[in-house]
Amino acid sequence: MEILDLPIIGFSVETNQYQKETLASDNYHYNINKDIEISATPFVYNQFIASGDYSKFPSIVSKISLALKFSADMHYLIGNVSPNYYDILGACGWGLYNTMPESVIVENDSPSIINVEIGTDQVHVFRVLTSIGMLTDCYYNRKPATIEVAFPEFDIAPRQHVTTMYGGMGTTIFRGKTGSPCSIEFNFLGCHGGYSTRNNEDIIVPSGFDTVLPKSLMSATAYLHNTVIYIDDFEITCGNVLSLFSDIFSPNGYNGTRITDRFATGVLKVHEDSNNIETVYNKIKNNDTGTLTITNGGLALHCSGVQLKAINDECTKYSIDINNTMSLAQEVI
Amino acid sequence: MPVLSYEGNSVTLPQPVSVSTDIELPFDIVTLDDGTKLRYDNGEQYDKRVCKCCFHLTPIQQLNLNTFLYTTARANQLTLDAESDGFHPFAPDKGDGGNFTVSVMISGTPSIMTFPFRYFKCDLIIQNTGSYPAYSLPSEVDEGSWDFGTVENLNYPQAGFKPNMFYSVSISHTENSTPYYIDRSANADYASSKMILNCNESKAAAVLYYLTHTVRANAFILDTRSYFIIFGIDYEDGDPKYVIINSNKIIVNQTGYDNWTIELQLAIDFTQESR
């Protein structure tokens, strides 16, 4: 039977942490079906015993982990409801809260680029919790998820072939390229929950999708160190360190993944005429920290504690370090 | 930022780059002739907690600290306020806020470095010398399935267990290799195990509070589940075991964001378990 390369993602934060959830149709409401990669990694112990010609005996398979990668286009809130992909951010060390960082200005969705400050209860804002300094708040760092990738068959009564991860946590990469929507790449690591097949009468059909179309990165405005820069594209990596914890009692040898550290970095590709090499050099030399804000038609990505890390010969590519604080704001439309 | 103060003078330090705390328990552990171990607990008020932490300081910060410790507040007890900012000087069960009464010494002479550039590496030894400020333990966040006494859902220790089964049998050999066995009977056998628990902050706080406040030198029940083989295969019947703390020191390390290790040694309590 031919299996179509049209997978859908099912996702649920685990009610009982590190225990596999049973997913239903409303767990499949993500319009995410691109750049999906699945990679299972068995931990194999090769036995070399000096008793034969090649000293090789059957290997022992033990721990098995699963890595998942997929991307979502970033789009607006619907009314005052978060986009569905916000759930997935929750398992990547992001926490939902309802107050705006003072320095974040959410841009109005209009060609004239009028900056409008949004009041406290009108938007949902995600912010990466700092990895050092907020030790008392363990909660958002412990939202492991069960994730399924379901591939349909091409048939009159198609089945679904499902790969399952549980106890998974992830990290994110935000990308923007002029002419395309901004996207979030999710990289998850977790326990291998096995492969299964749903018969036709049991296949899960998504309950619905977000209908808001993502905006292309066209009129983005970026500020670095309170200075306007003109960007061609950018990539901001949250840099969560995903540690897969072993458990010899667990059937697959793993208990689940925890985020144990974070090294947020990014790369900005800028127009030459927006640079001043002397200024940039001094910022690097003086350990200056600033902020980075990129707004694009209702989306605002804000990073504080940004330090310039490197700049290329043509002054068109900045590498940055981010001191663990990022926020993503979205305008209500 | 941690603040050290003395009679209206203070010095503010940056966040430490590494933190380790030794909890020294005032247990007298005696091994009787038949191998039975007895413990006497002098009481919680005799616990000692010593924080060994490292700071990266600019020359000005280092000079200010030296002046404060060895001129302004020389040979006096200080107050340490960690300002609820994540620095738990005396382990997570004692919190990171409020005023701790402490003695502070610089370990060795700090030296300047090139990486980080023009910073001093300054190691401090801070000992708690008073009562602890009030602190409520954080809500526990589950992260595994192992039960440690009444603290549930801990991680499996990532480095495993190091069991030590001791059989009270020794052998003496004569010159012609005739063996003479000295057997103090199975009653003198014992089993202990060293382990390093890997915990998030909430679980580390719960475990340390449980060990140093609730059970102390008394026995508690440990989940000795399949494949853990905590005390060696002889004692692996799958049933929970009564165990006791088998050393006077617990070492607590903060290894990263919300990650703690707790090094400790436990032994089976053979006054309640059969050999």
Coordinates of C-alpha atoms in Angstrom, one line a residue:
Chain A
M1 CA 0.0 0.0 0.0
E2 CA 1.4 3.4 -0.9
I3 CA 1.9 5.7 2.0
L4 CA 1.4 9.4 1.1
D5 CA 4.0 11.9 2.1
L6 CA 1.3 14.1 3.6
P7 CA 1.7 13.7 7.3
I8 CA -0.3 15.5 9.9
I9 CA 0.9 16.4 13.4
G10 CA -0.9 15.5 16.6
F11 CA 0.3 17.2 19.8
S12 CA -0.6 17.3 23.4
V13 CA 1.1 18.5 26.5
E14 CA 1.1 15.6 28.9
T15 CA -1.3 15.8 31.8
N16 CA 0.9 13.3 33.8
Q17 CA 4.4 14.4 32.9
Y18 CA 6.4 11.9 31.0
Q19 CA 3.5 9.6 30.5
K20 CA 2.1 9.0 27.0
E21 CA -1.2 10.7 26.2
T22 CA -3.9 9.3 24.0
L23 CA -4.6 11.9 21.3
A24 CA -7.9 12.8 19.7
S25 CA -9.0 14.8 16.7
D26 CA -8.7 18.2 18.5
N27 CA -5.0 17.3 19.1
Y28 CA -4.5 17.3 15.4
H29 CA -5.6 20.9 14.6
Y30 CA -2.2 22.2 13.5
N31 CA -1.7 23.3 10.0
I32 CA 1.8 22.0 10.1
N33 CA 2.8 19.6 7.4
K34 CA 6.1 20.8 6.0
D35 CA 9.7 20.0 6.7
I36 CA 8.8 17.0 8.8
E37 CA 11.7 14.8 9.7
I38 CA 11.6 11.8 11.9
S39 CA 14.7 10.1 13.2
A40 CA 14.8 7.2 15.6
T41 CA 18.1 6.5 17.3
P42 CA 18.7 3.2 19.0
F43 CA 21.6 3.1 21.4
V44 CA 23.5 0.0 20.3
Y45 CA 26.1 -1.7 22.2
N46 CA 28.5 -3.6 20.0
Q47 CA 30.0 -6.7 21.6
F48 CA 33.6 -7.3 20.7
I49 CA 34.8 -10.5 22.3
A50 CA 38.1 -11.9 21.4
S51 CA 37.1 -15.3 20.6
G52 CA 36.5 -15.5 16.8
D53 CA 38.0 -14.4 13.6
Y54 CA 36.3 -11.1 13.7
S55 CA 35.7 -10.8 17.4
K56 CA 32.1 -9.6 16.8
F57 CA 29.1 -10.9 18.5
P58 CA 25.4 -9.9 18.2
S59 CA 25.0 -6.3 19.3
I60 CA 22.7 -5.3 22.1
V61 CA 20.0 -2.7 21.4
S62 CA 19.0 -0.8 24.4
K63 CA 17.8 2.8 24.7
I64 CA 15.8 4.2 21.8
S65 CA 15.1 7.9 21.4
L66 CA 13.1 9.8 18.8
A67 CA 13.8 13.2 17.2
L68 CA 11.1 15.1 15.4
K69 CA 11.5 18.3 13.3
F70 CA 8.7 20.3 11.7
S71 CA 7.9 23.9 10.9
A72 CA 5.0 26.2 11.2
D73 CA 4.3 29.5 9.5
M74 CA 3.7 32.3 12.0
H75 CA 0.4 34.0 11.7
Y76 CA -1.8 36.3 13.8
L77 CA -4.1 35.6 16.6
I78 CA -7.7 34.9 15.7
G79 CA -9.8 37.4 17.6
N80 CA -8.3 37.0 21.0
V81 CA -7.4 33.4 20.7
S82 CA -3.9 32.2 20.4
P83 CA -2.8 30.4 17.2
N84 CA -2.8 26.7 17.6
Y85 CA 0.9 26.4 17.3
Y86 CA 1.3 28.3 20.6
D87 CA 0.6 25.0 22.3
I88 CA 3.7 23.6 20.8
L89 CA 5.8 26.5 21.9
G90 CA 4.8 25.6 25.5
A91 CA 6.8 22.4 25.3
C92 CA 9.8 24.4 24.1
G93 CA 10.4 26.4 27.3
W94 CA 8.0 29.2 26.4
G95 CA 5.4 30.4 28.8
L96 CA 2.2 32.2 28.1
Y97 CA 1.5 35.3 30.0
N98 CA -0.7 38.3 29.5
T99 CA 1.3 41.3 30.1
M100 CA 3.4 43.2 27.6
P101 CA 7.1 43.8 28.1
E102 CA 7.4 47.5 28.4
S103 CA 9.8 47.8 25.5
V104 CA 7.7 45.8 23.0
I105 CA 5.7 47.8 20.6
V106 CA 3.4 45.8 18.5
E107 CA 3.1 47.2 15.0
N108 CA -0.3 48.0 13.5
D109 CA -1.0 45.9 10.5
S110 CA -1.0 48.7 8.0
P111 CA 1.3 49.8 5.2
S112 CA 2.0 53.1 7.0
I113 CA 3.8 51.2 9.8
I114 CA 2.1 53.0 12.6
N115 CA 3.4 51.8 15.9
V116 CA 0.6 51.1 18.4
E117 CA 1.1 50.1 21.9
I118 CA -1.3 47.3 22.9
G119 CA -2.9 47.2 26.3
T120 CA -2.3 44.4 28.8
D121 CA -5.3 42.2 28.2
Q122 CA -5.5 42.5 24.5
V123 CA -2.7 40.3 23.4
H124 CA -1.2 37.0 24.3
V125 CA 2.5 37.2 24.6
F126 CA 5.0 34.4 24.8
R127 CA 8.3 34.9 26.4
V128 CA 11.1 32.5 26.8
L129 CA 11.8 32.1 30.4
T130 CA 15.3 33.0 31.4
S131 CA 17.4 29.9 31.9
I132 CA 19.5 31.4 34.6
G133 CA 18.0 33.5 37.3
M134 CA 14.4 32.2 37.5
L135 CA 15.1 29.0 39.2
T136 CA 12.0 29.0 41.3
D137 CA 9.8 28.7 38.3
C138 CA 10.1 25.1 37.2
Y139 CA 6.7 24.9 35.6
Y140 CA 7.3 26.1 32.1
N141 CA 10.4 24.0 31.9
R142 CA 8.5 20.9 32.5
K143 CA 5.8 20.6 29.9
P144 CA 6.7 17.4 28.0
A145 CA 4.5 16.5 25.2
T146 CA 3.2 13.4 23.3
I147 CA 3.5 14.0 19.6
E148 CA 2.3 11.9 16.8
V149 CA 3.1 12.0 13.1
A150 CA 0.4 10.3 11.1
F151 CA 0.9 9.3 7.4
P152 CA -2.2 8.4 5.4
E153 CA -2.4 5.6 2.9
F154 CA -3.5 6.1 -0.7
D155 CA -6.5 3.8 -0.8
I156 CA -10.3 3.8 -0.8
A157 CA -10.2 2.9 2.8
P158 CA -6.9 4.4 3.9
R159 CA -5.3 3.7 7.2
Q160 CA -2.9 5.9 9.1
H161 CA 0.7 5.0 10.0
V162 CA 1.6 6.7 13.2
T163 CA 5.0 7.4 14.8
T164 CA 4.7 8.4 18.4
M165 CA 7.0 10.3 20.7
Y166 CA 6.3 10.9 24.4
G167 CA 8.1 12.8 27.1
G168 CA 9.3 15.1 24.4
M169 CA 10.6 18.7 24.7
G170 CA 11.9 20.9 22.1
T171 CA 13.7 24.0 20.9
T172 CA 12.8 26.5 18.3
I173 CA 14.3 28.5 15.5
F174 CA 12.6 31.6 14.2
R175 CA 13.3 32.4 10.6
G176 CA 12.3 35.3 8.4
K177 CA 13.2 35.8 4.8
T178 CA 12.1 38.7 2.7
G179 CA 9.2 37.6 0.6
S180 CA 8.2 34.6 2.7
P181 CA 6.3 34.2 5.9
C182 CA 8.2 34.0 9.1
S183 CA 8.4 30.5 10.3
I184 CA 9.1 28.6 13.5
E185 CA 11.1 25.4 13.2
F186 CA 10.5 23.0 16.0
N187 CA 13.1 20.4 17.0
F188 CA 11.9 17.8 19.5
L189 CA 13.7 15.1 21.3
G190 CA 11.9 12.4 23.4
C191 CA 11.2 8.8 24.1
H192 CA 10.2 6.5 21.2
G193 CA 6.6 5.7 21.7
G194 CA 6.6 3.1 18.9
Y195 CA 4.9 2.7 15.5
S196 CA 1.3 1.8 15.0
T197 CA -1.3 1.6 12.3
R198 CA -4.9 2.9 12.7
N199 CA -7.5 1.1 10.7
N200 CA -9.7 3.2 8.4
E201 CA -12.6 3.3 10.9
D202 CA -10.2 4.6 13.6
I203 CA -8.2 7.2 11.7
I204 CA -8.1 10.6 13.3
V205 CA -9.4 13.5 11.3
P206 CA -8.3 16.9 12.4
S207 CA -11.0 19.0 14.1
G208 CA -10.0 22.1 12.3
F209 CA -7.2 24.5 11.5
D210 CA -6.3 28.1 12.0
T211 CA -7.6 30.0 9.0
V212 CA -5.5 33.2 9.3
L213 CA -3.0 33.4 6.5
P214 CA 0.5 34.2 7.5
K215 CA 2.0 37.5 6.3
S216 CA 5.1 37.6 4.2
L217 CA 8.2 39.3 5.6
M218 CA 7.9 42.5 3.5
S219 CA 7.7 45.6 5.7
A220 CA 9.7 44.4 8.7
T221 CA 11.3 46.9 10.9
A222 CA 14.2 45.9 13.0
Y223 CA 15.9 47.8 15.7
L224 CA 19.2 46.7 17.2
H225 CA 20.6 48.7 20.0
N226 CA 17.8 51.1 19.4
T227 CA 19.1 51.7 15.9
V228 CA 17.1 51.0 12.8
I229 CA 18.6 48.3 10.6
Y230 CA 17.3 46.9 7.4
I231 CA 17.3 43.2 7.2
D232 CA 17.1 40.8 4.3
D233 CA 16.6 37.8 6.5
F234 CA 17.1 36.7 10.1
E235 CA 17.4 33.5 12.1
I236 CA 17.0 33.5 15.9
T237 CA 17.7 30.2 17.6
C238 CA 16.4 29.6 21.1
G239 CA 19.2 27.1 21.8
N240 CA 17.5 25.0 24.4
V241 CA 19.7 22.2 25.5
L242 CA 17.6 19.1 25.4
S243 CA 18.8 16.4 27.8
L244 CA 17.3 13.0 27.5
F245 CA 17.1 11.4 30.9
S246 CA 17.8 7.7 31.2
D247 CA 15.6 5.4 33.3
I248 CA 16.7 1.8 33.5
F249 CA 13.1 0.9 34.6
S250 CA 11.6 2.3 31.4
P251 CA 11.0 -0.1 28.5
N252 CA 13.0 2.1 26.1
G253 CA 15.6 3.2 28.7
Y254 CA 14.5 6.8 28.7
N255 CA 12.2 8.7 31.0
G256 CA 11.9 11.8 28.8
T257 CA 13.6 15.1 27.9
R258 CA 14.2 18.1 30.0
I259 CA 15.5 21.5 28.9
T260 CA 18.6 21.9 31.0
D261 CA 20.2 25.0 29.6
R262 CA 19.8 27.6 26.9
F263 CA 22.2 29.4 24.5
A264 CA 20.1 31.7 22.5
T265 CA 21.9 33.1 19.4
G266 CA 21.0 34.5 16.0
V267 CA 22.1 35.7 12.7
L268 CA 20.9 38.9 11.0
K269 CA 21.6 39.6 7.3
V270 CA 21.4 43.4 6.9
H271 CA 21.8 45.9 4.1
E272 CA 25.3 47.4 3.9
D273 CA 24.1 50.9 4.1
S274 CA 22.6 50.3 7.6
N275 CA 26.0 49.6 9.1
N276 CA 28.7 51.4 10.8
I277 CA 31.7 49.2 11.4
E278 CA 33.2 51.4 14.1
T279 CA 30.0 51.5 16.1
V280 CA 29.6 47.7 15.7
Y281 CA 33.2 47.1 16.7
N282 CA 32.8 49.3 19.8
K283 CA 29.7 47.4 20.8
I284 CA 31.5 44.1 20.6
K285 CA 34.5 45.4 22.4
N286 CA 32.6 47.0 25.2
N287 CA 30.3 44.0 25.9
D288 CA 27.4 46.3 25.2
T289 CA 24.0 44.7 25.5
G290 CA 21.0 46.1 23.7
T291 CA 17.7 44.9 22.4
L292 CA 16.6 43.5 19.1
T293 CA 13.0 44.0 17.9
I294 CA 11.7 42.8 14.6
T295 CA 8.2 43.7 13.7
N296 CA 6.4 42.4 10.7
G297 CA 2.7 43.0 10.1
G298 CA 1.4 42.3 13.5
L299 CA 4.1 40.0 14.7
A300 CA 6.9 41.3 17.0
L301 CA 9.9 39.3 18.0
H302 CA 11.8 40.9 20.8
C303 CA 15.1 39.9 22.4
S304 CA 16.7 41.7 25.2
G305 CA 20.3 41.4 26.4
V306 CA 21.6 41.1 22.9
Q307 CA 25.3 41.3 22.3
L308 CA 27.0 41.4 19.0
K309 CA 29.2 38.4 18.6
A310 CA 30.7 38.6 15.1
I311 CA 30.3 40.5 11.9
N312 CA 31.5 39.5 8.5
D313 CA 33.9 41.3 6.2
E314 CA 31.2 43.1 4.2
C315 CA 29.3 44.1 7.4
T316 CA 26.2 42.4 6.1
K317 CA 25.9 39.6 8.6
Y318 CA 25.7 40.0 12.3
S319 CA 26.0 37.1 14.7
I320 CA 24.4 37.8 18.0
D321 CA 24.2 36.3 21.5
I322 CA 20.9 36.7 23.3
N323 CA 20.9 36.6 27.1
N324 CA 18.0 34.1 27.3
T325 CA 15.2 36.5 27.0
M326 CA 12.9 36.6 24.0
S327 CA 9.3 37.4 23.5
L328 CA 7.0 36.9 20.7
A329 CA 4.0 39.3 20.6
Q330 CA 1.1 39.2 18.2
E331 CA -1.4 41.8 17.5
V332 CA -5.1 41.0 17.9
I333 CA -7.0 41.3 14.6
Chain B
M1 CA 22.4 39.7 43.1
P2 CA 23.7 38.4 46.5
V3 CA 24.4 41.2 49.0
L4 CA 26.8 40.9 51.9
S5 CA 26.2 43.4 54.6
Y6 CA 27.6 44.4 58.0
E7 CA 26.4 47.3 60.2
G8 CA 25.1 49.4 57.4
N9 CA 27.9 48.6 55.0
S10 CA 27.3 46.3 52.1
V11 CA 28.9 44.8 49.0
T12 CA 26.9 43.4 46.1
L13 CA 28.3 40.5 44.2
P14 CA 27.3 39.2 40.8
Q15 CA 25.5 35.8 40.5
P16 CA 28.0 33.0 41.2
V17 CA 29.2 30.9 38.4
S18 CA 29.2 27.7 40.4
V19 CA 27.7 26.7 43.7
S20 CA 28.2 23.6 45.8
T21 CA 26.9 23.0 49.4
D22 CA 28.1 20.5 51.9
I23 CA 25.6 19.5 54.4
E24 CA 27.4 18.0 57.4
L25 CA 25.1 15.9 59.6
P26 CA 25.9 15.5 63.3
F27 CA 25.5 11.7 63.3
D28 CA 27.6 9.5 65.5
I29 CA 27.8 6.2 63.6
V30 CA 29.1 3.2 65.6
T31 CA 29.7 -0.3 64.2
L32 CA 29.2 -2.9 66.9
D33 CA 31.2 -6.1 67.1
D34 CA 28.5 -8.1 65.3
G35 CA 28.5 -5.5 62.5
T36 CA 25.3 -3.8 63.5
K37 CA 25.5 -0.1 62.9
L38 CA 24.0 2.2 65.4
R39 CA 23.5 5.9 64.9
Y40 CA 23.0 8.8 67.3
D41 CA 21.7 12.1 66.0
N42 CA 22.9 15.1 67.9
G43 CA 20.0 17.1 66.5
E44 CA 19.2 19.4 63.6
Q45 CA 20.6 22.4 65.4
Y46 CA 24.1 20.9 65.0
D47 CA 23.8 20.5 61.2
K48 CA 26.5 22.5 59.4
R49 CA 25.9 23.9 55.9
V50 CA 28.9 25.2 54.0
C51 CA 28.6 26.8 50.6
K52 CA 31.5 26.8 48.2
C53 CA 30.9 29.2 45.4
C54 CA 32.8 30.8 42.7
F55 CA 32.4 34.4 41.3
H56 CA 33.9 36.2 38.4
L57 CA 34.7 39.7 39.6
T58 CA 36.1 42.8 37.9
P59 CA 39.1 44.3 39.6
I60 CA 36.9 46.9 41.3
Q61 CA 34.5 44.3 42.5
Q62 CA 37.3 42.2 43.9
L63 CA 38.9 45.2 45.7
N64 CA 35.6 46.2 47.2
L65 CA 35.0 42.6 48.4
N66 CA 38.5 42.4 49.9
T67 CA 38.0 45.8 51.6
F68 CA 34.6 44.7 52.9
L69 CA 35.7 41.3 54.3
Y70 CA 39.1 42.3 55.7
T71 CA 38.7 45.9 56.7
T72 CA 35.1 47.0 57.1
A73 CA 33.7 43.8 58.5
R74 CA 36.9 42.1 59.5
A75 CA 36.3 39.0 61.6
N76 CA 32.7 39.6 62.0
Q77 CA 29.5 37.7 61.2
L78 CA 27.8 39.0 58.1
T79 CA 24.4 39.0 56.6
L80 CA 23.8 37.5 53.2
D81 CA 20.8 38.3 51.2
A82 CA 20.5 36.3 48.0
E83 CA 17.6 38.5 47.0
S84 CA 15.4 35.6 45.7
D85 CA 17.4 35.5 42.5
G86 CA 18.2 31.9 42.1
F87 CA 21.3 31.6 44.3
H88 CA 20.6 29.1 47.0
P89 CA 23.7 29.3 49.2
F90 CA 22.7 26.5 51.6
A91 CA 20.8 24.2 49.2
P92 CA 17.4 24.6 47.7
D93 CA 15.5 23.5 50.8
K94 CA 16.7 26.6 52.6
G95 CA 15.7 29.0 49.9
D96 CA 17.3 31.9 48.0
G97 CA 15.8 34.8 49.8
G98 CA 15.9 36.5 53.2
N99 CA 18.8 37.2 55.4
F100 CA 21.3 34.4 56.2
T101 CA 23.7 34.9 59.1
V102 CA 27.1 33.8 57.7
S103 CA 30.8 33.7 58.0
V104 CA 32.7 34.3 54.8
M105 CA 36.3 33.6 53.8
I106 CA 38.0 34.0 50.4
S107 CA 39.6 30.7 49.5
G108 CA 43.2 31.4 48.5
T109 CA 44.1 34.5 46.6
P110 CA 42.0 35.3 43.6
S111 CA 43.9 35.6 40.4
I112 CA 43.1 37.7 37.3
M113 CA 42.3 35.8 34.1
T114 CA 42.3 36.5 30.4
F115 CA 39.1 34.4 29.9
P116 CA 36.9 36.0 30.9
F117 CA 39.1 39.0 30.1
R118 CA 40.3 41.0 33.1
Y119 CA 38.1 39.2 35.6
F120 CA 39.1 37.6 38.9
K121 CA 38.2 34.1 39.8
C122 CA 37.1 34.4 43.4
D123 CA 36.2 31.3 45.4
L124 CA 34.2 32.0 48.6
I125 CA 33.5 29.7 51.5
I126 CA 30.3 30.7 53.2
Q127 CA 29.1 29.0 56.3
N128 CA 25.7 29.5 57.8
T129 CA 26.0 30.5 61.4
G130 CA 22.5 31.4 62.4
S131 CA 19.0 30.3 62.0
Y132 CA 17.6 30.2 58.5
P133 CA 15.2 32.7 57.1
A134 CA 11.6 31.4 56.6
Y135 CA 11.2 29.6 53.3
S136 CA 8.3 27.7 51.7
L137 CA 9.3 24.8 49.6
P138 CA 8.4 25.1 45.9
S139 CA 5.5 23.0 44.6
E140 CA 6.9 19.7 43.4
V141 CA 7.3 19.2 39.6
D142 CA 7.3 15.5 38.8
E143 CA 10.1 14.3 36.5
G144 CA 10.4 10.6 36.9
S145 CA 8.7 7.6 38.5
W146 CA 11.0 6.7 41.4
D147 CA 9.8 7.1 45.0
F148 CA 12.3 8.2 47.5
G149 CA 10.7 7.9 50.9
T150 CA 7.7 10.2 50.8
V151 CA 9.1 12.2 47.9
E152 CA 7.6 10.8 44.8
N153 CA 8.4 10.8 41.0
L154 CA 12.1 11.4 41.0
N155 CA 14.5 10.8 38.2
Y156 CA 16.5 7.7 38.0
P157 CA 20.0 8.7 39.0
Q158 CA 21.8 9.3 35.7
A159 CA 25.0 7.8 36.8
G160 CA 23.3 4.7 38.3
F161 CA 24.1 3.3 41.7
K162 CA 27.4 2.1 43.2
P163 CA 26.4 -0.8 45.6
N164 CA 28.7 -2.0 48.2
M165 CA 27.8 -5.5 49.6
F166 CA 30.0 -6.4 52.5
Y167 CA 30.3 -10.1 53.6
S168 CA 31.8 -10.5 57.0
V169 CA 33.9 -13.4 55.9
S170 CA 37.7 -13.1 55.7
I171 CA 40.4 -15.6 54.8
S172 CA 43.8 -16.1 56.3
H173 CA 46.3 -18.3 54.5
T174 CA 49.1 -20.1 56.1
E175 CA 52.4 -20.4 54.3
N176 CA 51.4 -23.7 52.7
S177 CA 48.2 -22.0 51.5
T178 CA 45.8 -23.6 54.0
P179 CA 42.9 -21.3 54.3
Y180 CA 41.4 -20.3 57.6
Y181 CA 38.0 -18.6 57.3
I182 CA 36.9 -16.1 59.9
D183 CA 33.2 -15.7 59.7
R184 CA 31.5 -13.2 61.9
S185 CA 28.1 -14.6 60.8
A186 CA 25.7 -13.2 58.3
N187 CA 24.4 -10.9 61.0
A188 CA 27.5 -8.8 60.3
D189 CA 26.9 -8.5 56.6
Y190 CA 25.7 -5.2 55.3
A191 CA 24.8 -3.4 52.1
S192 CA 25.1 0.2 51.3
S193 CA 25.0 2.2 48.1
K194 CA 26.3 5.6 46.8
M195 CA 24.3 7.6 44.4
I196 CA 24.0 11.0 42.8
L197 CA 20.4 12.1 42.5
N198 CA 19.5 14.3 39.6
C199 CA 16.7 16.6 40.5
N200 CA 14.9 19.7 39.4
E201 CA 14.9 22.4 42.1
S202 CA 11.5 21.4 43.6
K203 CA 12.5 17.8 43.9
A204 CA 15.9 18.6 45.3
A205 CA 14.4 20.8 47.9
A206 CA 11.8 18.2 48.8
V207 CA 14.5 15.4 49.1
L208 CA 16.8 17.5 51.2
Y209 CA 14.0 18.7 53.5
Y210 CA 12.9 15.1 53.9
L211 CA 16.4 13.8 54.6
T212 CA 17.7 16.5 56.9
H213 CA 14.4 17.5 58.7
T214 CA 12.0 14.6 58.6
V215 CA 13.9 11.3 58.7
R216 CA 17.5 12.3 59.6
A217 CA 19.1 9.2 61.3
N218 CA 15.9 7.2 61.2
A219 CA 14.9 4.6 58.6
F220 CA 12.7 5.4 55.7
I221 CA 11.3 3.3 52.9
L222 CA 13.0 3.3 49.5
D223 CA 11.5 2.0 46.3
T224 CA 14.0 -0.6 45.1
R225 CA 12.3 -1.4 41.8
S226 CA 13.3 -3.8 39.1
Y227 CA 16.7 -3.3 37.4
F228 CA 17.7 -0.5 39.8
I229 CA 19.7 -3.0 41.9
I230 CA 20.5 -0.3 44.4
F231 CA 22.2 -2.4 47.0
G232 CA 23.5 -5.3 44.9
I233 CA 21.8 -8.3 43.5
D234 CA 21.6 -10.2 46.9
Y235 CA 19.1 -7.6 48.1
E236 CA 17.1 -7.4 45.0
D237 CA 13.7 -8.9 45.7
G238 CA 11.7 -6.1 44.3
D239 CA 10.3 -5.1 47.7
P240 CA 10.7 -1.6 49.1
K241 CA 13.5 -1.5 51.7
Y242 CA 14.0 0.3 55.0
V243 CA 17.1 2.4 54.5
I244 CA 19.1 4.9 56.5
I245 CA 21.6 7.6 55.7
N246 CA 25.0 6.0 55.9
S247 CA 27.4 9.0 55.9
N248 CA 27.7 12.3 57.7
K249 CA 27.9 14.4 54.6
I250 CA 25.5 15.2 51.7
I251 CA 26.9 17.2 48.9
V252 CA 24.6 19.3 46.8
N253 CA 25.6 20.9 43.5
Q254 CA 23.7 23.2 41.3
T255 CA 24.7 22.0 37.8
G256 CA 22.6 24.3 35.7
Y257 CA 19.2 25.9 35.3
D258 CA 16.8 24.0 37.5
N259 CA 19.3 21.1 37.8
W260 CA 20.7 19.9 41.0
T261 CA 22.7 16.8 42.0
I262 CA 22.6 15.4 45.5
E263 CA 25.4 13.0 46.5
L264 CA 24.6 10.7 49.3
Q265 CA 25.1 7.2 50.7
L266 CA 22.4 5.0 51.9
A267 CA 22.4 1.6 53.7
I268 CA 19.8 -1.0 54.3
D269 CA 18.5 -0.9 57.9
F270 CA 19.0 -4.4 59.0
T271 CA 17.2 -3.8 62.3
Q272 CA 14.1 -3.8 60.1
E273 CA 15.1 -5.8 57.1
S274 CA 16.2 -9.4 57.1
R275 CA 19.5 -10.3 55.6

